[in-house]
XYZ file of C-alpha atoms in Angstrom:
564
model
C -17.796 -37.783 -16.845
C -20.369 -39.507 -19.293
C -21.019 -43.297 -19.159
C -19.508 -43.245 -22.648
C -16.357 -41.798 -21.570
C -15.961 -44.349 -18.512
C -15.675 -47.090 -21.406
C -12.283 -45.603 -22.521
C -13.812 -45.938 -25.786
C -16.060 -42.734 -26.273
C -15.609 -42.790 -29.953
C -14.485 -46.304 -31.335
C -17.300 -47.892 -29.377
C -19.884 -46.557 -31.759
C -17.677 -47.682 -34.680
C -17.280 -51.335 -33.679
C -20.037 -52.249 -31.136
C -23.429 -54.118 -32.094
C -24.453 -56.451 -34.942
C -25.043 -53.567 -37.255
C -21.376 -52.648 -37.098
C -20.342 -56.108 -38.615
C -19.300 -54.493 -42.037
C -16.701 -52.207 -40.153
C -15.529 -55.021 -38.056
C -15.050 -57.042 -41.148
C -12.887 -54.327 -42.802
C -10.831 -53.960 -39.453
C -10.311 -57.790 -39.225
C -8.466 -57.502 -42.588
C -5.858 -54.958 -41.251
C -5.235 -57.165 -38.070
C -7.839 -56.618 -35.534
C -8.939 -59.517 -33.450
C -11.864 -59.842 -31.305
C -10.083 -58.793 -28.296
C -9.121 -55.448 -30.164
C -12.631 -54.475 -30.653
C -12.846 -54.151 -26.855
C -9.762 -51.805 -26.593
C -9.556 -47.995 -27.040
C -8.103 -47.031 -30.252
C -5.261 -44.720 -30.574
C -4.185 -43.275 -33.795
C -0.305 -42.945 -34.476
C -0.103 -39.839 -36.750
C 3.346 -40.139 -38.662
C 4.854 -37.395 -40.538
C 7.599 -39.608 -41.780
C 8.954 -39.466 -45.370
C 12.221 -39.329 -47.405
C 11.558 -35.779 -48.387
C 13.739 -34.326 -45.706
C 16.164 -35.149 -42.789
C 13.631 -33.665 -40.300
C 11.339 -36.655 -41.059
C 13.275 -39.386 -42.435
C 13.255 -41.319 -39.207
C 9.862 -40.525 -37.999
C 8.249 -43.766 -39.376
C 10.712 -45.731 -37.405
C 9.687 -43.657 -34.457
C 6.103 -44.393 -34.907
C 6.811 -48.172 -34.434
C 7.891 -47.394 -30.829
C 4.729 -45.245 -30.217
C 2.861 -48.243 -31.656
C 4.297 -50.597 -29.247
C 3.845 -48.237 -26.103
C 0.121 -47.908 -27.155
C -0.113 -51.780 -27.257
C 1.513 -52.034 -23.937
C -0.912 -49.602 -22.480
C -3.794 -51.931 -23.501
C -4.913 -49.985 -26.392
C -5.237 -50.970 -30.112
C -2.871 -48.606 -32.157
C -3.977 -47.823 -35.523
C -1.258 -45.997 -37.906
C -1.637 -43.536 -40.467
C 0.532 -40.716 -42.164
C 0.211 -37.210 -43.369
C 2.395 -35.135 -45.447
C 5.501 -32.694 -44.988
C 7.211 -30.076 -46.741
C 10.844 -29.148 -46.496
C 11.447 -25.656 -45.717
C 15.207 -26.019 -46.016
C 14.838 -27.752 -49.451
C 12.169 -25.494 -51.140
C 13.644 -22.207 -49.627
C 13.953 -19.524 -52.113
C 11.857 -21.088 -54.760
C 7.938 -20.967 -55.572
C 7.597 -24.245 -53.701
C 8.142 -22.422 -50.470
C 4.607 -20.990 -51.047
C 3.469 -24.301 -50.037
C 5.108 -24.644 -46.560
C 2.656 -22.647 -44.426
C -0.317 -23.971 -46.473
C 1.000 -27.534 -45.502
C 0.397 -26.601 -41.819
C -3.413 -26.424 -42.736
C -3.218 -29.666 -44.931
C -1.519 -31.365 -42.053
C -4.210 -30.192 -39.466
C -7.158 -31.095 -41.688
C -5.767 -34.519 -42.592
C -5.245 -35.498 -39.055
C -8.715 -34.397 -38.051
C -10.197 -36.056 -40.940
C -8.763 -39.340 -40.228
C -9.317 -39.315 -36.451
C -12.779 -38.026 -36.647
C -13.640 -40.042 -39.686
C -12.409 -43.215 -38.175
C -13.696 -42.491 -34.670
C -10.254 -42.883 -32.958
C -10.303 -42.300 -29.237
C -6.791 -40.821 -28.791
C -3.777 -39.722 -30.679
C 0.050 -39.639 -30.710
C 1.306 -37.091 -33.250
C 4.781 -37.303 -34.484
C 6.384 -34.352 -36.126
C 9.928 -33.136 -37.343
C 9.941 -30.252 -39.776
C 8.570 -26.910 -38.816
C 4.961 -26.917 -39.942
C 4.453 -30.702 -38.862
C 4.377 -29.495 -35.190
C 1.841 -26.595 -35.428
C -0.266 -28.547 -37.966
C -0.445 -31.696 -35.418
C -1.223 -29.406 -32.603
C -3.992 -27.442 -34.448
C -5.542 -30.954 -35.192
C -5.211 -32.166 -31.690
C -6.865 -29.025 -30.244
C -9.802 -29.282 -32.731
C -10.427 -32.794 -32.103
C -9.908 -32.385 -28.158
C -9.415 -36.248 -27.583
C -6.482 -37.483 -25.293
C -3.272 -36.917 -27.351
C 0.278 -36.381 -26.868
C 2.750 -34.751 -29.247
C 6.097 -36.130 -29.777
C 8.790 -34.165 -31.268
C 11.121 -36.006 -33.783
C 14.366 -34.768 -32.359
C 17.103 -32.523 -33.151
C 20.061 -33.200 -35.571
C 23.689 -33.391 -34.612
C 25.821 -30.468 -36.293
C 28.012 -31.039 -39.042
C 31.848 -30.166 -38.902
C 33.764 -27.890 -41.149
C 37.302 -26.713 -40.169
C 36.899 -28.001 -36.746
C 33.699 -25.785 -36.221
C 30.196 -26.956 -36.041
C 27.887 -26.092 -39.096
C 24.256 -26.653 -39.880
C 21.641 -25.615 -42.663
C 22.231 -21.841 -42.200
C 25.667 -22.039 -42.499
C 25.085 -23.184 -46.049
C 22.644 -20.459 -46.800
C 25.262 -18.103 -45.476
C 28.027 -19.668 -47.283
C 26.124 -18.686 -50.666
C 26.451 -15.023 -49.711
C 30.199 -15.396 -48.948
C 30.718 -17.200 -52.173
C 29.044 -14.189 -54.134
C 31.306 -11.783 -52.158
C 34.462 -13.781 -53.305
C 35.248 -14.743 -49.641
C 35.136 -18.562 -50.467
C 35.501 -20.603 -53.616
C 33.291 -23.146 -55.109
C 35.249 -25.917 -53.742
C 34.638 -24.727 -50.094
C 31.107 -23.977 -50.880
C 30.683 -27.714 -51.851
C 32.528 -28.912 -48.843
C 30.233 -26.870 -46.612
C 27.211 -28.243 -48.644
C 28.171 -31.821 -48.139
C 28.971 -31.699 -44.320
C 26.498 -29.413 -42.869
C 23.622 -32.177 -42.612
C 24.971 -35.321 -41.211
C 21.831 -37.331 -40.786
C 18.427 -37.353 -39.412
C 16.737 -34.803 -37.240
C 15.375 -31.174 -37.463
C 17.723 -28.222 -37.923
C 19.938 -27.917 -34.874
C 19.540 -24.212 -33.422
C 16.903 -22.596 -31.796
C 15.348 -22.203 -35.215
C 11.482 -22.861 -35.809
C 11.323 -26.651 -35.150
C 13.312 -26.546 -31.814
C 11.381 -23.328 -30.720
C 8.085 -25.151 -31.465
C 9.109 -28.382 -29.597
C 9.878 -25.999 -26.640
C 6.660 -24.422 -26.733
C 4.679 -27.529 -27.159
C 6.505 -29.163 -24.001
C 6.010 -25.922 -21.815
C 2.519 -25.940 -22.950
C 2.006 -29.442 -21.294
C 1.207 -31.637 -24.601
C 4.618 -33.368 -24.733
C 6.209 -35.690 -22.107
C 8.855 -33.883 -20.191
C 12.175 -33.804 -22.066
C 10.747 -34.580 -25.585
C 11.778 -31.117 -26.803
C 15.481 -31.678 -25.970
C 16.524 -35.046 -27.379
C 18.560 -36.118 -30.325
C 16.620 -37.512 -33.361
C 18.819 -40.673 -33.478
C 19.063 -41.598 -29.895
C 17.610 -44.385 -27.099
C 16.013 -41.368 -25.379
C 13.859 -40.406 -28.497
C 12.580 -43.863 -28.956
C 11.709 -44.291 -25.395
C 9.825 -40.869 -25.452
C 7.638 -42.322 -28.408
C 7.085 -45.583 -26.584
C 6.013 -43.687 -23.350
C 3.884 -41.299 -25.398
C 2.046 -44.427 -26.883
C 1.335 -45.921 -23.376
C 0.601 -42.694 -21.737
C -2.372 -41.781 -24.199
C -4.013 -44.926 -22.809
C -3.897 -43.498 -19.368
C -5.226 -40.232 -20.483
C -8.325 -41.971 -21.717
C -8.852 -43.232 -18.313
C -8.061 -39.855 -16.858
C -10.603 -38.209 -19.618
C -7.844 -35.762 -19.871
C -8.082 -33.799 -23.063
C -6.148 -31.171 -24.850
C -8.180 -28.227 -23.982
C -7.872 -29.207 -20.440
C -4.285 -28.686 -20.919
C -4.164 -25.697 -23.295
C -5.364 -22.900 -21.406
C -4.479 -19.352 -21.533
C -2.017 -19.750 -18.774
C -0.346 -22.588 -20.307
C -0.019 -20.598 -23.424
C 1.721 -17.789 -21.382
C 4.233 -20.514 -20.044
C 5.036 -21.639 -23.330
C 5.677 -17.999 -24.713
C 7.712 -17.063 -21.553
C 10.027 -20.302 -21.883
C 10.710 -19.535 -25.638
C 11.433 -16.076 -25.190
C 14.186 -16.904 -22.397
C 15.509 -19.606 -24.866
C 15.674 -17.251 -27.766
C 12.673 -18.777 -29.756
C 11.859 -18.238 -33.664
C 9.551 -15.328 -34.691
C 7.112 -18.214 -36.173
C 6.077 -19.253 -32.695
C 3.958 -16.381 -32.656
C 2.209 -17.308 -35.953
C 1.856 -20.777 -34.900
C 0.703 -20.268 -31.136
C -1.820 -17.948 -32.219
C -3.083 -20.555 -34.592
C -3.018 -23.244 -31.930
C -4.921 -21.092 -29.537
C -7.595 -20.269 -32.076
C -8.037 -24.002 -32.669
C -8.089 -24.412 -28.852
C -10.676 -21.614 -28.507
C -8.225 -19.629 -26.379
C -8.051 -15.951 -26.648
C -4.254 -15.186 -27.478
C -3.028 -11.980 -29.558
C 0.112 -10.431 -30.506
C -0.516 -8.041 -27.612
C 0.303 -10.910 -25.226
C 3.570 -11.560 -26.815
C 4.386 -7.811 -26.235
C 3.266 -7.925 -22.493
C 4.897 -11.098 -21.591
C 8.043 -10.163 -23.477
C 8.740 -7.105 -20.960
C 9.125 -9.725 -18.101
C 11.496 -12.079 -19.578
C 14.987 -11.614 -20.492
C 16.885 -13.422 -23.373
C 19.264 -15.836 -21.672
C 20.333 -18.454 -24.220
C 23.547 -18.033 -26.334
C 22.171 -20.229 -29.025
C 22.116 -20.238 -32.834
C 21.154 -18.293 -35.074
C 22.168 -15.254 -33.171
C 24.362 -17.158 -30.743
C 27.290 -19.611 -30.079
C 25.809 -23.005 -29.553
C 23.714 -25.619 -30.968
C 20.606 -27.466 -29.769
C 22.842 -30.470 -29.308
C 24.802 -28.380 -26.653
C 21.726 -27.429 -24.685
C 20.601 -31.038 -24.681
C 23.978 -31.921 -23.101
C 23.375 -29.463 -20.181
C 19.756 -30.573 -19.464
C 17.543 -29.193 -22.313
C 14.818 -26.755 -21.376
C 13.357 -28.112 -18.172
C 16.283 -26.321 -16.065
C 15.080 -23.014 -17.692
C 11.515 -23.797 -16.969
C 12.539 -24.561 -13.408
C 14.268 -21.229 -13.130
C 11.139 -19.297 -14.514
C 9.061 -21.314 -12.020
C 11.142 -20.565 -8.889
C 10.988 -16.961 -9.880
C 7.005 -17.077 -10.065
C 7.154 -16.387 -13.770
C 5.526 -19.798 -14.874
C 1.930 -21.053 -13.583
C 2.996 -24.260 -11.979
C -0.557 -25.282 -11.557
C -1.168 -26.066 -15.322
C -2.053 -29.613 -15.891
C 0.067 -31.555 -18.729
C -0.095 -34.847 -20.313
C 1.645 -36.613 -17.356
C -1.587 -36.035 -15.404
C 0.421 -33.896 -12.980
C 0.886 -30.128 -13.061
C 4.062 -28.302 -14.252
C 5.183 -27.798 -10.642
C 5.153 -31.539 -10.103
C 6.915 -32.245 -13.249
C 9.672 -29.991 -12.455
C 10.084 -30.711 -8.791
C 13.381 -32.662 -8.995
C 14.986 -30.841 -11.928
C 18.379 -29.791 -11.144
C 19.940 -26.141 -12.241
C 22.179 -26.054 -15.299
C 25.819 -26.929 -14.488
C 27.756 -24.114 -13.037
C 30.576 -24.441 -15.729
C 28.407 -24.026 -18.735
C 28.224 -20.710 -20.500
C 25.003 -21.663 -22.635
C 22.771 -20.167 -20.390
C 23.502 -16.800 -19.025
C 22.735 -15.916 -15.228
C 19.377 -14.140 -14.886
C 21.194 -11.000 -14.169
C 23.535 -11.042 -16.833
C 21.157 -11.466 -19.965
C 21.815 -11.213 -23.613
C 18.846 -8.950 -23.718
C 16.921 -7.767 -20.576
C 13.580 -8.041 -22.515
C 12.222 -10.165 -25.197
C 13.949 -10.483 -28.575
C 10.534 -10.812 -30.267
C 9.375 -7.329 -30.867
C 5.584 -6.625 -31.735
C 6.069 -3.146 -33.760
C 3.355 -0.887 -34.728
C 3.346 2.394 -36.834
C 2.222 4.079 -40.109
C 4.010 1.167 -41.863
C 2.306 -1.682 -39.965
C -0.959 -0.412 -38.310
C -1.990 -3.828 -37.225
C 1.416 -5.136 -36.124
C 4.551 -6.578 -37.331
C 6.977 -8.954 -35.524
C 10.818 -8.277 -35.285
C 13.380 -10.673 -34.016
C 15.956 -8.097 -32.725
C 18.284 -9.534 -30.016
C 20.333 -6.266 -29.411
C 23.490 -7.688 -31.008
C 22.553 -5.931 -34.327
C 21.477 -2.854 -32.285
C 17.979 -1.570 -31.273
C 17.342 1.219 -33.821
C 17.795 1.395 -37.530
C 16.844 4.361 -39.804
C 17.663 3.700 -43.508
C 16.784 3.876 -47.231
C 14.188 1.754 -48.750
C 15.292 -0.666 -51.411
C 12.068 -2.279 -52.660
C 11.477 -5.675 -54.203
C 8.253 -7.112 -55.229
C 9.082 -10.857 -54.313
C 11.889 -12.857 -52.636
C 13.667 -13.953 -55.895
C 14.417 -10.592 -56.780
C 15.653 -9.409 -53.597
C 17.936 -12.251 -53.435
C 19.501 -11.478 -56.850
C 19.844 -7.824 -55.701
C 21.625 -8.631 -52.666
C 24.015 -11.093 -54.340
C 24.655 -8.665 -57.083
C 25.778 -6.173 -54.792
C 22.948 -3.725 -55.338
C 22.063 -3.632 -51.274
C 24.701 -1.493 -49.517
C 25.083 -0.345 -45.987
C 22.244 1.947 -44.695
C 19.557 0.238 -46.949
C 16.501 -1.275 -45.587
C 15.524 -4.134 -48.003
C 11.749 -4.151 -48.545
C 10.240 -7.406 -49.589
C 6.341 -7.281 -50.371
C 3.657 -9.303 -51.733
C 4.677 -12.249 -49.803
C 2.076 -12.291 -47.216
C -0.489 -15.106 -46.412
C -2.681 -13.880 -49.406
C -0.284 -12.024 -51.728
C 2.290 -14.984 -51.787
C 0.260 -16.807 -51.248
C 1.735 -18.676 -48.420
C 4.002 -16.126 -46.718
C 7.467 -17.425 -47.541
C 10.386 -17.435 -45.164
C 13.178 -14.943 -46.088
C 16.114 -17.334 -45.089
C 17.731 -16.736 -48.485
C 17.936 -13.054 -48.458
C 18.853 -12.766 -44.954
C 21.771 -15.311 -45.203
C 22.969 -13.475 -48.102
C 23.008 -10.290 -46.363
C 24.963 -12.278 -43.547
C 27.039 -13.941 -46.039
C 27.980 -10.426 -47.632
C 29.203 -9.080 -44.374
C 26.364 -6.709 -43.998
C 24.153 -8.048 -41.191
C 24.879 -5.046 -38.823
C 24.658 -2.415 -41.751
C 21.500 -3.642 -43.460
C 17.813 -4.318 -42.134
C 15.145 -6.332 -43.994
C 11.337 -5.833 -43.674
C 8.654 -7.890 -45.370
C 4.965 -9.041 -45.144
C 6.219 -12.469 -45.505
C 8.008 -14.207 -42.642
C 11.405 -15.225 -41.434
C 12.867 -18.745 -40.971
C 14.061 -19.464 -37.485
C 17.452 -19.577 -38.895
C 17.271 -15.660 -39.791
C 19.223 -13.293 -37.807
C 19.805 -9.567 -38.160
C 17.769 -6.603 -37.992
C 14.591 -8.320 -39.485
C 11.068 -7.442 -39.314
C 8.400 -9.667 -40.732
C 4.716 -10.430 -40.568
C 3.889 -6.640 -41.423
C 0.175 -6.121 -41.509
C -1.840 -5.497 -43.372
C -0.068 -7.030 -46.124
C 0.771 -5.337 -49.412
C -1.836 -7.489 -51.367
C -4.574 -6.628 -48.906
C -3.794 -2.942 -49.262
C -1.389 -2.458 -46.620
C 1.106 0.550 -46.437
C 4.107 -1.578 -47.112
C 2.767 -1.476 -50.672
C 3.238 2.130 -51.198
C 6.770 2.358 -50.098
C 9.316 3.766 -52.917
C 12.968 3.215 -53.621
C 14.726 6.000 -51.415
C 11.933 6.392 -48.967
C 13.353 6.695 -45.401
C 12.085 3.972 -42.984
C 12.662 4.216 -39.144
C 12.506 1.005 -36.818
C 12.783 1.420 -32.983
C 12.818 -1.813 -31.123
C 12.710 0.011 -27.678
C 9.703 2.022 -28.527
C 8.531 -0.692 -30.700
C 7.822 1.363 -33.705
C 8.105 1.039 -37.665
C 7.625 4.185 -39.735
C 7.653 5.400 -43.251
C 8.976 8.720 -42.912
C 7.262 10.747 -45.619
C 4.775 13.681 -45.245
C 1.365 12.894 -44.039
C -0.200 14.429 -47.006
C 1.810 12.144 -49.420
C 1.311 9.079 -47.188
C -2.571 9.795 -47.566
C -2.190 10.472 -51.348
C -0.117 7.249 -51.975
C -2.679 5.267 -50.012
C -5.721 6.702 -51.941
C -3.918 6.114 -55.335
C -2.780 2.304 -54.571
C -4.306 -0.565 -56.161
C -3.136 -3.809 -54.255
C -2.523 -6.868 -56.465
C -4.779 -9.190 -54.407
C -4.309 -13.025 -54.092
C -1.228 -14.512 -55.829
C -3.190 -17.438 -56.924
C -6.882 -18.233 -57.281
C -6.970 -22.042 -57.951
C -5.999 -25.167 -56.124
C -4.605 -25.401 -52.704
C -2.748 -22.044 -52.714
C -5.889 -20.352 -54.225
C -7.954 -21.783 -51.309
C -5.452 -20.754 -48.701
C -5.428 -17.165 -50.285
C -9.107 -16.934 -50.154
C -9.167 -17.985 -46.447
C -6.239 -16.946 -44.638
C -6.529 -14.640 -41.815
C -3.881 -11.898 -41.199
C -0.417 -12.972 -39.947
C -1.441 -10.933 -36.831
C -4.168 -13.448 -36.439
C -2.066 -16.703 -37.145
C -2.900 -16.762 -40.839
C -5.652 -19.454 -39.897
C -8.015 -20.456 -42.421
C -11.308 -20.933 -40.437
C -11.416 -17.577 -38.327
C -14.223 -16.154 -40.592
C -16.324 -19.333 -41.619
């Protein structure tokens, strides 16, 4: 450890020490620094709070508890904010193109503030889907003592004595189009589904990423399985602020924690709990930022070792609030550890190992049916399938639990964008046996790789979830369920074969052999590819244009600094 690191102020000391730094100190005095504060390590409290979405509406208040914790730990907290985009609100519109792009903006903004202001450590608090990987990418790049805090899960709404959530509304739109419910009931579901603060309440992308980050070792134990509006969550924030001060003393940094073994722990835990396809996209990006070699092949390899055990939404019965009541994710991690499937030696932000953190964790209650027994899984191997074939030469990602079957052969119904596909589904153009193809929605073609929750929910709402498949070079919301394959690479805009599919073509998807094929003669395939002129980037100016120019393939995490 260097002499500078021993001071616990490896960065801020250069900012405030010495006579020549009087101007900087003068500026800081205006925002509340005292003489004593200049001798303390500075901890940035990065809030993603805003009134834009229920996922983040409470996070500024949570940040005050992290601030108090940092102060109690003997550090000087420095508060700042970054942006958010609400997937649930922007879904199905052109605005959704900015969602994945916001991941990069968030990462860039946190990196910029922390490095630009010479901050020693960070507590980052995120709620909506892209906040979380955005924060984690920044923490990995900066490699300064840091902890991520999840903003917490929302409680479910209630309709006709049944729990409902955001996905219930999207599916209700399809049911309304089918004539199954009237406008009054649609509005009733709309008004009841989102009762307050917190992230979407199934094992959707936010809860999946929170699970991954805790299993990775970058959150305090329990952070991923707490309600947004709870004493536990406020204490989590306070403890995180206090713990970062200890991490500075230990000189324990994110890249010490985020090793290849730690990423594998995260992947395995998420598979067992039914995590979103988006964990693949985001964990690849975080690993890239941490300089860890991780590929889609690792998800395929690890997926053969881990069964799907959690009966949770979107494909299952229960909400995240139910999982929280029986212990959250830690009993699952303990189960995996006891079976030799987690690396218990991985260090975490507690300063202890995974095995030490889990030593006293008790198993799930015997009378619960949320988590299946190991020998009675929902699916014996991962629901996250890495598919390859002449339709996806460099890979695609399927979310296939087996409830929809493991094999689908059907007829292509091609749409050039999400809006057209949604209108086609709602009109009734899509029928049993169709495979809906939505293209030009990748990182470059969109740009921004929109989530296809509206089309998949419309399929479900029209009662076709077992009779229709959907494939895209875009991606899926954590709330999507059905026979869905996204992240098809190369994408259409970059010359990928999904761009040559025609209406009426036969497509075959095998989630056991992990293949996805366009069943046309090889000579015709080659002729179509030779004649195909991809449309290229969907935008060439502004933040979308910059993202399109820089974004790597979805199979590489759609990161924007891979080829710099």
